[in-house]
Short mmCIF file of C-alpha atoms and ligand atoms in Angstrom, two decimals:
data_model
loop_
_atom_site.label_atom_id
_atom_site.label_comp_id
_atom_site.label_asym_id
_atom_site.label_seq_id
_atom_site.Cartn_x
_atom_site.Cartn_y
_atom_site.Cartn_z
CA MET A 1 -26.35 -19.70 307.09
CA THR A 2 -25.73 -17.12 309.64
CA ASP A 3 -28.03 -14.15 310.80
CA LYS A 4 -26.00 -11.69 308.82
CA PRO A 5 -28.18 -10.14 306.00
CA PHE A 6 -25.97 -11.22 303.17
CA ASP A 7 -24.51 -14.56 302.24
CA ILE A 8 -21.86 -13.10 300.02
CA ILE A 9 -20.66 -9.33 299.36
CA VAL A 10 -18.55 -8.68 296.25
CA TYR A 11 -16.14 -6.14 297.38
CA GLY A 12 -14.43 -4.44 294.53
CA ALA A 13 -17.43 -4.82 292.04
CA THR A 14 -16.30 -1.90 289.99
CA SER A 15 -13.08 -3.62 289.17
CA PHE A 16 -12.43 -5.03 285.88
CA VAL A 17 -12.81 -8.68 287.07
CA GLY A 18 -15.36 -7.60 289.75
CA GLN A 19 -17.77 -6.30 287.00
CA ILE A 20 -17.70 -9.77 285.40
CA VAL A 21 -18.22 -11.54 288.85
CA THR A 22 -21.21 -9.22 289.44
CA ARG A 23 -22.72 -9.99 285.94
CA TYR A 24 -22.07 -13.77 286.46
CA MET A 25 -23.61 -13.73 290.00
CA HIS A 26 -26.56 -11.65 288.63
CA GLU A 27 -27.27 -14.49 285.81
CA THR A 28 -26.50 -17.44 287.87
CA PHE A 29 -27.61 -16.72 291.47
CA ALA A 30 -31.27 -15.70 290.54
CA GLY A 31 -33.66 -18.11 291.86
CA GLU A 32 -31.18 -19.77 294.09
CA GLY A 33 -32.10 -17.66 297.00
CA VAL A 34 -28.54 -16.21 297.43
CA ARG A 35 -28.66 -13.07 299.42
CA TRP A 36 -25.82 -10.89 298.07
CA ALA A 37 -24.53 -7.23 297.64
CA ILE A 38 -21.95 -5.28 295.96
CA ALA A 39 -19.41 -3.09 297.63
CA GLY A 40 -16.74 -0.57 296.61
CA ARG A 41 -15.28 2.90 297.63
CA SER A 42 -17.52 4.96 295.38
CA LYS A 43 -21.13 5.10 295.38
CA ALA A 44 -21.55 6.59 292.05
CA LYS A 45 -19.27 3.85 290.34
CA LEU A 46 -21.42 1.30 292.10
CA GLU A 47 -24.48 2.80 290.65
CA ALA A 48 -22.90 2.77 287.24
CA VAL A 49 -22.03 -1.10 287.66
CA ASN A 50 -25.59 -1.76 288.75
CA ALA A 51 -27.06 0.02 285.72
CA ALA A 52 -24.66 -1.48 283.33
CA VAL A 53 -25.35 -4.99 284.58
CA GLY A 54 -29.08 -4.29 284.85
CA LEU A 55 -29.19 -5.29 288.60
CA SER A 56 -32.51 -4.38 290.08
CA ASP A 57 -32.58 -4.61 293.64
CA ILE A 58 -29.03 -5.63 294.71
CA PRO A 59 -27.98 -3.74 297.66
CA MET A 60 -24.75 -1.47 297.40
CA ILE A 61 -22.45 -0.88 300.29
CA VAL A 62 -19.71 2.01 300.32
CA ALA A 63 -16.31 0.89 301.91
CA ASP A 64 -12.79 2.25 301.37
CA ALA A 65 -9.94 -0.36 301.98
CA ALA A 66 -8.23 2.16 303.97
CA ASP A 67 -11.25 3.04 306.17
CA ARG A 68 -11.66 0.70 309.19
CA ALA A 69 -15.09 1.72 310.27
CA THR A 70 -16.53 1.36 306.66
CA LEU A 71 -14.78 -2.08 306.38
CA GLU A 72 -16.21 -3.24 309.85
CA ALA A 73 -19.45 -2.15 308.91
CA MET A 74 -19.27 -4.11 305.58
CA CYS A 75 -18.02 -7.31 307.35
CA ALA A 76 -20.90 -7.05 309.85
CA GLN A 77 -23.27 -7.65 307.25
CA GLY A 78 -21.65 -10.35 305.06
CA THR A 79 -21.03 -14.03 305.93
CA VAL A 80 -18.60 -14.08 303.26
CA ILE A 81 -16.51 -11.36 301.48
CA VAL A 82 -15.04 -11.81 298.05
CA SER A 83 -12.50 -9.19 297.49
CA THR A 84 -11.25 -8.04 293.89
CA VAL A 85 -9.68 -4.96 295.42
CA GLY A 86 -6.14 -5.25 294.11
CA PRO A 87 -3.15 -5.03 294.21
CA TYR A 88 -3.76 -6.89 297.66
CA ALA A 89 -0.38 -6.11 298.76
CA LEU A 90 -1.32 -2.33 298.43
CA HIS A 91 -4.89 -2.40 299.61
CA GLY A 92 -5.79 -5.68 301.23
CA ASP A 93 -4.35 -5.72 304.84
CA LEU A 94 -7.04 -4.06 306.71
CA LEU A 95 -9.87 -6.15 305.26
CA VAL A 96 -7.98 -9.38 306.09
CA GLU A 97 -7.44 -8.21 309.57
CA ILE A 98 -10.96 -7.19 310.17
CA CYS A 99 -12.31 -10.53 308.60
CA THR A 100 -10.15 -12.61 310.87
CA ALA A 101 -10.81 -10.74 313.93
CA SER A 102 -14.71 -10.67 313.30
CA GLY A 103 -15.15 -14.42 312.09
CA THR A 104 -16.04 -13.31 308.44
CA HIS A 105 -15.18 -15.76 305.80
CA TYR A 106 -13.04 -14.41 302.76
CA CYS A 107 -11.89 -15.27 299.36
CA ASP A 108 -10.05 -13.40 296.83
CA LEU A 109 -8.04 -13.48 293.53
CA THR A 110 -4.58 -12.59 294.79
CA GLY A 111 -1.40 -14.30 293.33
CA GLU A 112 0.96 -12.42 295.48
CA PRO A 113 2.84 -15.03 297.53
CA HIS A 114 4.75 -12.42 299.80
CA TRP A 115 1.37 -10.76 300.77
CA ILE A 116 -0.17 -14.05 301.61
CA ARG A 117 2.67 -14.96 303.71
CA ARG A 118 2.40 -11.78 305.58
CA MET A 119 -1.37 -12.22 306.18
CA GLN A 120 -0.76 -15.82 307.53
CA ALA A 121 1.88 -14.56 309.81
CA ARG A 122 -0.15 -11.66 311.15
CA HIS A 123 -3.66 -13.17 311.38
CA GLU A 124 -3.77 -16.89 311.39
CA ALA A 125 -4.09 -17.04 315.26
CA ALA A 126 -7.04 -14.53 315.07
CA ALA A 127 -8.78 -16.60 312.29
CA LYS A 128 -8.40 -19.67 314.30
CA ALA A 129 -9.87 -18.03 317.40
CA SER A 130 -12.75 -16.36 315.55
CA GLY A 131 -13.56 -19.03 313.24
CA ALA A 132 -12.96 -17.03 310.10
CA ARG A 133 -12.03 -19.15 306.95
CA ILE A 134 -9.60 -17.37 304.65
CA VAL A 135 -9.04 -18.68 301.29
CA HIS A 136 -6.69 -16.98 298.93
CA CYS A 137 -6.13 -17.59 295.12
CA CYS A 138 -9.62 -18.43 294.13
CA GLY A 139 -9.04 -17.55 290.33
CA PHE A 140 -7.15 -18.96 287.62
CA ASP A 141 -4.24 -18.92 290.03
CA SER A 142 -4.52 -21.23 291.53
CA ILE A 143 -7.95 -23.16 291.39
CA PRO A 144 -7.11 -25.39 288.43
CA SER A 145 -3.93 -26.48 289.56
CA ASP A 146 -4.79 -26.93 293.38
CA MET A 147 -8.14 -28.85 292.39
CA GLY A 148 -6.47 -30.66 289.53
CA VAL A 149 -3.77 -32.06 291.88
CA HIS A 150 -6.54 -32.92 294.33
CA PHE A 151 -8.57 -34.73 291.71
CA LEU A 152 -5.62 -36.83 290.42
CA GLN A 153 -4.43 -37.64 293.89
CA ALA A 154 -7.93 -38.94 294.90
CA HIS A 155 -8.07 -41.13 291.77
CA ALA A 156 -4.55 -42.25 292.43
CA GLN A 157 -5.44 -43.49 295.94
CA GLN A 158 -8.39 -45.31 294.51
CA ALA A 159 -6.55 -46.99 291.54
CA PHE A 160 -3.23 -47.67 293.29
CA GLY A 161 -3.81 -47.26 297.15
CA ALA A 162 -1.11 -44.63 297.04
CA PRO A 163 -0.90 -40.94 296.03
CA CYS A 164 1.46 -39.76 293.10
CA GLU A 165 4.78 -38.98 294.47
CA ARG A 166 5.23 -36.56 291.43
CA ILE A 167 2.84 -34.54 289.36
CA ASP A 168 3.75 -32.41 286.34
CA MET A 169 1.24 -29.98 285.17
CA ARG A 170 1.60 -29.06 281.50
CA VAL A 171 -0.69 -26.14 279.99
CA MET A 172 -1.35 -27.81 276.70
CA ARG A 173 -3.35 -24.67 275.26
CA MET A 174 -4.35 -21.42 276.58
CA LYS A 175 -5.89 -18.26 275.13
CA GLY A 176 -6.73 -15.08 276.99
CA GLY A 177 -5.22 -11.70 278.07
CA ALA A 178 -4.20 -9.62 281.07
CA SER A 179 -6.13 -6.84 282.80
CA GLY A 180 -4.68 -3.53 284.31
CA GLY A 181 -5.14 -4.90 288.02
CA THR A 182 -3.05 -7.99 287.21
CA ILE A 183 -0.20 -5.89 285.51
CA ALA A 184 -0.39 -3.48 288.60
CA SER A 185 0.01 -6.61 291.02
CA MET A 186 2.87 -7.88 289.03
CA VAL A 187 4.59 -4.64 288.61
CA ASN A 188 4.22 -3.94 292.60
CA LEU A 189 5.63 -7.46 293.40
CA VAL A 190 8.70 -6.95 291.02
CA LYS A 191 9.22 -3.45 292.52
CA GLU A 192 9.18 -4.80 296.06
CA ALA A 193 11.38 -7.90 295.45
CA SER A 194 13.95 -5.76 293.34
CA GLY A 195 15.05 -3.94 296.50
CA ASP A 196 14.72 -6.83 298.91
CA PRO A 197 17.08 -9.89 298.51
CA ALA A 198 15.23 -11.88 301.35
CA LEU A 199 12.04 -11.48 299.50
CA ARG A 200 13.62 -12.77 296.31
CA ARG A 201 14.74 -15.80 298.10
CA GLU A 202 11.30 -16.27 299.56
CA LEU A 203 9.64 -16.12 296.25
CA LYS A 204 11.92 -18.94 295.08
CA ASN A 205 11.01 -20.99 297.99
CA PRO A 206 8.20 -23.45 296.77
CA TYR A 207 7.27 -24.15 300.56
CA SER A 208 7.03 -20.39 301.59
CA LEU A 209 3.26 -20.61 302.18
CA CYS A 210 3.58 -23.96 304.01
CA PRO A 211 3.17 -23.83 308.02
CA PRO A 212 6.76 -23.09 309.64
CA ASP A 213 6.87 -26.81 310.84
CA HIS A 214 6.24 -28.35 307.35
CA GLY A 215 9.47 -30.27 307.25
CA PHE A 216 9.49 -30.63 303.42
CA THR A 217 12.99 -30.99 301.99
CA ALA A 218 12.52 -32.44 298.53
CA ARG A 219 14.24 -30.27 296.04
CA GLN A 220 11.56 -29.02 293.43
CA SER A 221 12.71 -28.35 289.93
CA SER A 222 11.72 -25.46 287.75
CA VAL A 223 11.50 -25.37 283.93
CA GLY A 224 13.47 -23.36 281.43
CA ALA A 225 13.41 -24.18 277.82
CA ASP A 226 13.34 -28.17 278.37
CA TYR A 227 12.07 -31.08 276.86
CA ASP A 228 9.31 -33.49 278.25
CA ALA A 229 10.05 -36.97 277.19
CA ARG A 230 6.68 -38.22 278.46
CA LEU A 231 4.70 -35.95 276.21
CA GLU A 232 7.58 -35.77 273.54
CA ARG A 233 6.97 -32.04 273.40
CA TRP A 234 9.10 -28.85 274.43
CA LEU A 235 8.29 -26.77 277.53
CA ALA A 236 8.82 -23.12 278.50
CA PRO A 237 8.23 -21.52 281.97
CA PHE A 238 4.70 -20.91 282.97
CA ILE A 239 4.04 -17.50 284.51
CA MET A 240 1.70 -18.58 287.27
CA ALA A 241 3.78 -21.70 288.40
CA SER A 242 5.61 -19.79 291.21
CA ILE A 243 2.20 -19.13 292.97
CA ASN A 244 0.36 -22.24 292.11
CA THR A 245 3.27 -24.47 293.18
CA LYS A 246 3.11 -22.68 296.62
CA VAL A 247 -0.39 -23.32 296.97
CA VAL A 248 -0.29 -26.94 295.95
CA HIS A 249 2.56 -27.55 298.47
CA ARG A 250 0.43 -25.75 301.13
CA SER A 251 -2.43 -28.11 300.49
CA ASN A 252 -0.14 -31.03 300.94
CA ALA A 253 1.02 -29.61 304.33
CA LEU A 254 -2.61 -28.87 305.56
CA SER A 255 -3.85 -32.24 304.46
CA GLY A 256 -1.30 -34.19 306.82
CA LYS A 257 1.01 -34.67 303.96
CA ALA A 258 -1.65 -36.53 301.89
CA TYR A 259 0.45 -36.29 298.74
CA GLY A 260 3.51 -37.50 300.56
CA GLN A 261 6.53 -36.21 302.38
CA ASN A 262 8.62 -36.14 299.40
CA PHE A 263 5.89 -35.03 296.72
CA LEU A 264 7.41 -33.10 293.59
CA TYR A 265 5.33 -30.90 291.73
CA GLU A 266 6.17 -28.74 288.53
CA GLU A 267 4.52 -26.56 286.07
CA ALA A 268 5.10 -25.62 282.51
CA MET A 269 3.72 -24.46 279.11
CA VAL A 270 3.86 -26.79 276.08
CA THR A 271 5.19 -25.00 273.10
CA GLY A 272 5.10 -28.00 270.72
CA LYS A 273 6.95 -30.82 269.00
CA GLY A 274 10.32 -30.67 266.81
CA SER A 275 12.42 -27.81 266.23
CA GLY A 276 9.37 -25.15 266.13
CA GLY A 277 8.59 -26.32 269.59
CA LYS A 278 12.17 -25.78 270.62
CA ARG A 279 12.50 -22.27 269.09
CA ARG A 280 9.07 -21.27 270.92
CA ALA A 281 10.35 -22.74 274.16
CA LYS A 282 13.45 -20.67 273.93
CA LEU A 283 11.73 -17.46 272.90
CA THR A 284 9.09 -17.84 275.73
CA ALA A 285 11.80 -18.41 278.11
CA MET A 286 13.76 -15.51 276.93
CA GLY A 287 10.66 -13.13 276.66
CA LEU A 288 9.49 -13.89 280.05
CA GLY A 289 12.91 -13.22 281.64
CA ALA A 290 13.11 -9.96 279.75
CA PHE A 291 9.71 -8.89 280.75
CA THR A 292 10.27 -9.57 284.47
CA SER A 293 13.84 -7.97 284.27
CA GLY A 294 12.18 -4.99 282.43
CA LEU A 295 9.73 -4.44 285.26
CA ALA A 296 12.31 -4.35 287.72
CA ILE A 297 14.26 -1.28 286.07
CA PRO A 298 12.36 1.79 286.62
CA PRO A 299 12.83 3.48 283.20
CA LEU A 300 12.12 0.42 281.39
CA ARG A 301 8.95 -0.28 283.61
CA TRP A 302 7.61 3.21 282.65
CA VAL A 303 8.28 2.52 278.81
CA LEU A 304 6.32 -0.96 279.35
CA GLY A 305 3.68 0.64 281.27
CA LYS A 306 2.69 2.57 278.11
CA PHE A 307 1.83 -0.61 276.26
CA LEU A 308 0.11 -2.68 278.98
CA PRO A 309 -3.45 -2.40 280.29
CA LYS A 310 -4.20 0.34 282.64
CA PRO A 311 -6.43 -0.34 285.93
CA GLY A 312 -10.03 -0.99 284.82
CA GLU A 313 -8.91 -2.37 281.39
CA GLY A 314 -8.73 -5.94 280.16
CA PRO A 315 -9.72 -8.48 277.56
CA SER A 316 -12.86 -7.55 275.52
CA GLU A 317 -15.91 -9.68 275.92
CA THR A 318 -15.30 -11.52 272.55
CA GLU A 319 -11.71 -12.27 273.92
CA GLN A 320 -13.15 -13.48 277.16
CA ARG A 321 -15.78 -15.78 275.44
CA GLU A 322 -13.29 -16.99 272.77
CA GLY A 323 -10.64 -17.56 275.43
CA MET A 324 -10.14 -21.08 277.01
CA PHE A 325 -7.44 -23.29 278.85
CA ASP A 326 -6.46 -26.95 278.64
CA MET A 327 -4.03 -28.41 281.32
CA ALA A 328 -2.81 -31.96 281.60
CA PHE A 329 -1.59 -33.42 285.14
CA LEU A 330 0.87 -36.23 284.82
CA GLY A 331 1.19 -38.27 287.88
CA THR A 332 3.64 -40.94 288.71
CA THR A 333 3.39 -43.04 292.03
CA ALA A 334 6.63 -44.15 293.93
CA LYS A 335 6.36 -47.52 292.35
CA GLY A 336 6.27 -46.10 289.00
CA GLU A 337 2.36 -46.40 288.13
CA ARG A 338 1.13 -43.68 286.13
CA LEU A 339 -2.05 -41.50 285.88
CA ARG A 340 -3.19 -38.64 283.89
CA CYS A 341 -5.97 -36.24 284.25
CA ARG A 342 -7.16 -33.17 282.20
CA VAL A 343 -8.85 -29.86 283.41
CA THR A 344 -10.14 -27.47 281.04
CA GLY A 345 -12.06 -24.05 281.13
CA ASP A 346 -14.35 -22.57 278.68
CA ARG A 347 -13.46 -18.82 278.96
CA ASP A 348 -10.55 -16.87 278.99
CA PRO A 349 -8.49 -18.04 282.17
CA GLY A 350 -8.03 -14.51 283.97
CA TYR A 351 -11.30 -13.16 283.57
CA GLY A 352 -14.32 -14.96 281.98
CA SER A 353 -13.27 -18.14 283.76
CA THR A 354 -11.80 -16.65 286.85
CA ALA A 355 -14.99 -14.84 287.45
CA LYS A 356 -16.95 -17.92 287.52
CA MET A 357 -14.35 -19.94 289.56
CA LEU A 358 -14.28 -17.22 292.29
CA SER A 359 -18.11 -16.80 292.48
CA GLN A 360 -18.50 -20.40 292.81
CA ALA A 361 -15.82 -20.57 295.39
CA ALA A 362 -17.62 -18.00 297.43
CA LEU A 363 -20.88 -19.80 297.42
CA CYS A 364 -19.18 -22.86 298.11
CA LEU A 365 -17.65 -21.03 301.22
CA ALA A 366 -21.11 -19.86 302.29
CA ARG A 367 -23.01 -22.99 301.73
CA ASP A 368 -21.05 -26.25 301.41
CA VAL A 369 -18.19 -26.16 303.88
CA PRO A 370 -19.26 -28.13 307.05
CA ALA A 371 -20.25 -25.96 310.07
CA ASP A 372 -17.53 -27.29 312.29
CA ALA A 373 -14.46 -26.55 309.65
CA PRO A 374 -12.14 -24.65 311.86
CA GLY A 375 -10.95 -21.11 311.15
CA GLY A 376 -7.78 -20.33 309.58
CA PHE A 377 -5.84 -19.87 306.25
CA TRP A 378 -6.93 -22.48 303.94
CA THR A 379 -6.30 -23.51 300.40
CA PRO A 380 -9.28 -24.11 297.81
CA ALA A 381 -8.61 -27.83 297.93
CA THR A 382 -8.08 -28.22 301.53
CA LEU A 383 -11.33 -26.42 302.62
CA MET A 384 -13.63 -27.05 299.64
CA GLY A 385 -12.43 -30.07 297.92
CA ASP A 386 -14.93 -32.24 295.96
CA ALA A 387 -17.73 -29.66 296.73
CA LEU A 388 -15.94 -27.11 294.94
CA ILE A 389 -15.10 -29.56 291.97
CA ALA A 390 -18.76 -30.37 291.56
CA ARG A 391 -19.70 -26.55 291.49
CA LEU A 392 -17.09 -25.71 288.92
CA GLN A 393 -18.19 -28.58 286.72
CA ALA A 394 -21.71 -27.79 287.07
CA HIS A 395 -21.65 -23.87 286.98
CA ALA A 396 -18.32 -22.68 285.92
CA GLY A 397 -17.47 -24.39 282.62
CA LEU A 398 -14.52 -26.49 284.22
CA THR A 399 -14.13 -29.99 283.45
CA PHE A 400 -12.07 -32.65 285.44
CA ASP A 401 -11.40 -36.00 283.80
CA ILE A 402 -8.97 -38.98 284.14
CA VAL A 403 -7.58 -39.73 280.64
CA GLU A 404 -5.77 -42.40 279.12
CA GLU A 405 -2.13 -41.87 278.33
CA LYS A 406 -1.46 -42.31 274.68
N1 LIG B 501 -5.97 -14.95 290.36
C1 LIG B 501 -6.32 -14.70 289.03
O1 LIG B 501 -6.43 -15.57 288.33
C2 LIG B 501 -6.71 -13.22 288.78
C3 LIG B 501 -7.39 -12.78 287.68
C4 LIG B 501 -7.71 -11.53 287.46
C5 LIG B 501 -7.59 -10.57 288.43
N2 LIG B 501 -6.79 -10.94 289.36
C6 LIG B 501 -6.42 -9.95 290.47
O2 LIG B 501 -7.52 -9.18 290.91
C7 LIG B 501 -7.28 -7.77 291.34
C8 LIG B 501 -8.13 -7.01 290.55
O3 LIG B 501 -7.95 -7.12 289.07
P1 LIG B 501 -8.55 -5.93 288.07
O4 LIG B 501 -7.82 -5.97 286.83
O5 LIG B 501 -9.98 -6.23 287.97
O6 LIG B 501 -8.41 -4.60 288.79
P2 LIG B 501 -8.72 -2.97 288.53
O7 LIG B 501 -9.76 -3.05 287.47
O8 LIG B 501 -7.67 -2.28 288.52
O9 LIG B 501 -9.66 -2.58 289.86
C9 LIG B 501 -9.16 -2.24 291.13
C10 LIG B 501 -10.20 -2.33 292.09
O10 LIG B 501 -9.74 -1.78 293.39
C11 LIG B 501 -10.69 -0.89 293.84
N3 LIG B 501 -9.74 -0.06 294.79
C12 LIG B 501 -8.50 0.51 294.66
N4 LIG B 501 -8.29 1.20 295.90
C13 LIG B 501 -9.30 0.95 296.67
C14 LIG B 501 -9.50 1.48 297.90
N5 LIG B 501 -8.76 2.33 298.68
N6 LIG B 501 -10.69 1.19 298.32
C15 LIG B 501 -11.61 0.52 297.88
N7 LIG B 501 -11.54 -0.07 296.57
C16 LIG B 501 -10.38 0.26 295.97
C17 LIG B 501 -10.91 -0.10 292.84
O11 LIG B 501 -12.07 0.72 292.83
P3 LIG B 501 -12.54 2.00 291.80
O12 LIG B 501 -13.12 1.34 290.83
O13 LIG B 501 -13.37 2.77 292.95
O14 LIG B 501 -11.12 2.62 291.47
C18 LIG B 501 -11.31 -1.29 291.71
O15 LIG B 501 -12.66 -1.79 291.98
C19 LIG B 501 -5.80 -7.66 290.99
O16 LIG B 501 -5.13 -7.75 292.23
C20 LIG B 501 -5.44 -8.81 290.02
O17 LIG B 501 -4.07 -9.16 290.14
C21 LIG B 501 -6.41 -12.08 289.78
#
């Protein structure tokens, strides 16, 4: 607890995902004594959210992402700022600068690795000096991956006295859609990378978010249309693998290499058994490649933009409610012992479930993190660990279980 008036300020409450966060906090935080407020650049839009969600006395703060004075005034009032103002690479710099300078804790939903690396390089020293704890990637990317690995490794230590030296995360099933903000963030990333060979190399580096002295050299693999002998199923690339993998390796680096110097981590989507699974794996791999290449070419990007959600748009309430995800983490120790865990979510991954994960991460940051935890750029697993898993299981519809291998 600090003497600031609010524990949490939801910045970007008018965004597609910010509105779901606001509704969830309103329903879940009632009676918990959480002091929270919503914020955004437009008073009229904030009032509309207020009316739509049926908030009665939630304070509203007006702050533009490009206006230093309004952001400073907002940060002066909140212990934790939760930002859904994206694309973060376009709108996020100044807020992170002010949070790190003022000792204000911060979490967000970015999945933009180049922006995270830039923020670390520019502001890590200020965060360490001020005590600000900065935690990016508190949504579907990368909480299930980061926390799933943390969970499996803790059980491996208990069962075998050693961590798994290799973990393969497989998306067994997933149902959900994308929003305009997510598409805008992807488009911006592809646009930046298409004119910048150094950035393209950086995006391929699984260790790009690790501290510069990480010393990891293990060659990580990536999945095309491949066969998983352990699952006896076909695999296709998973669109979030690039960011999730980087976050998991940062967690390893920040935890004193608790997963090992040569830890291997891979993510993929399961497409099924037999020839049908193989065909779907090939089609998915080709489709993903074509989509990314299409976004890199301006006229095709324009055409694709006609069919993709615009800012403010996203999956319907029914789609959010009927969505879900189911992931398997397959671990193997250096001695060949095997352990498997399952992580599930009860809403569509990117919105219904992400909103709950982000809200619980914010509350964990405000309430559960030990007062002596230093400032800096953390990951969900390294800063919030088991406390966050407990919150996700109790309040966010996620499950974490060790399961037997068939
Ligand atoms: N990690 C994950 O799993 C995950 C899941 C979902 C979304 N996301 C990310 O979350 C972000 C939001 O997505 P979304 O679809 O909800 O976005 P969206 O609906 O397009 O909303 C964008 C938000 O940014 C605000 N904004 C834009 N410029 C601003 C400025 N100058 N000052 C203050 N606010 C400004 C908008 O305010 P107005 O309403 O006033 O225009 C709006 O609130 C994206 O970056 C997306 O990639 C990540």
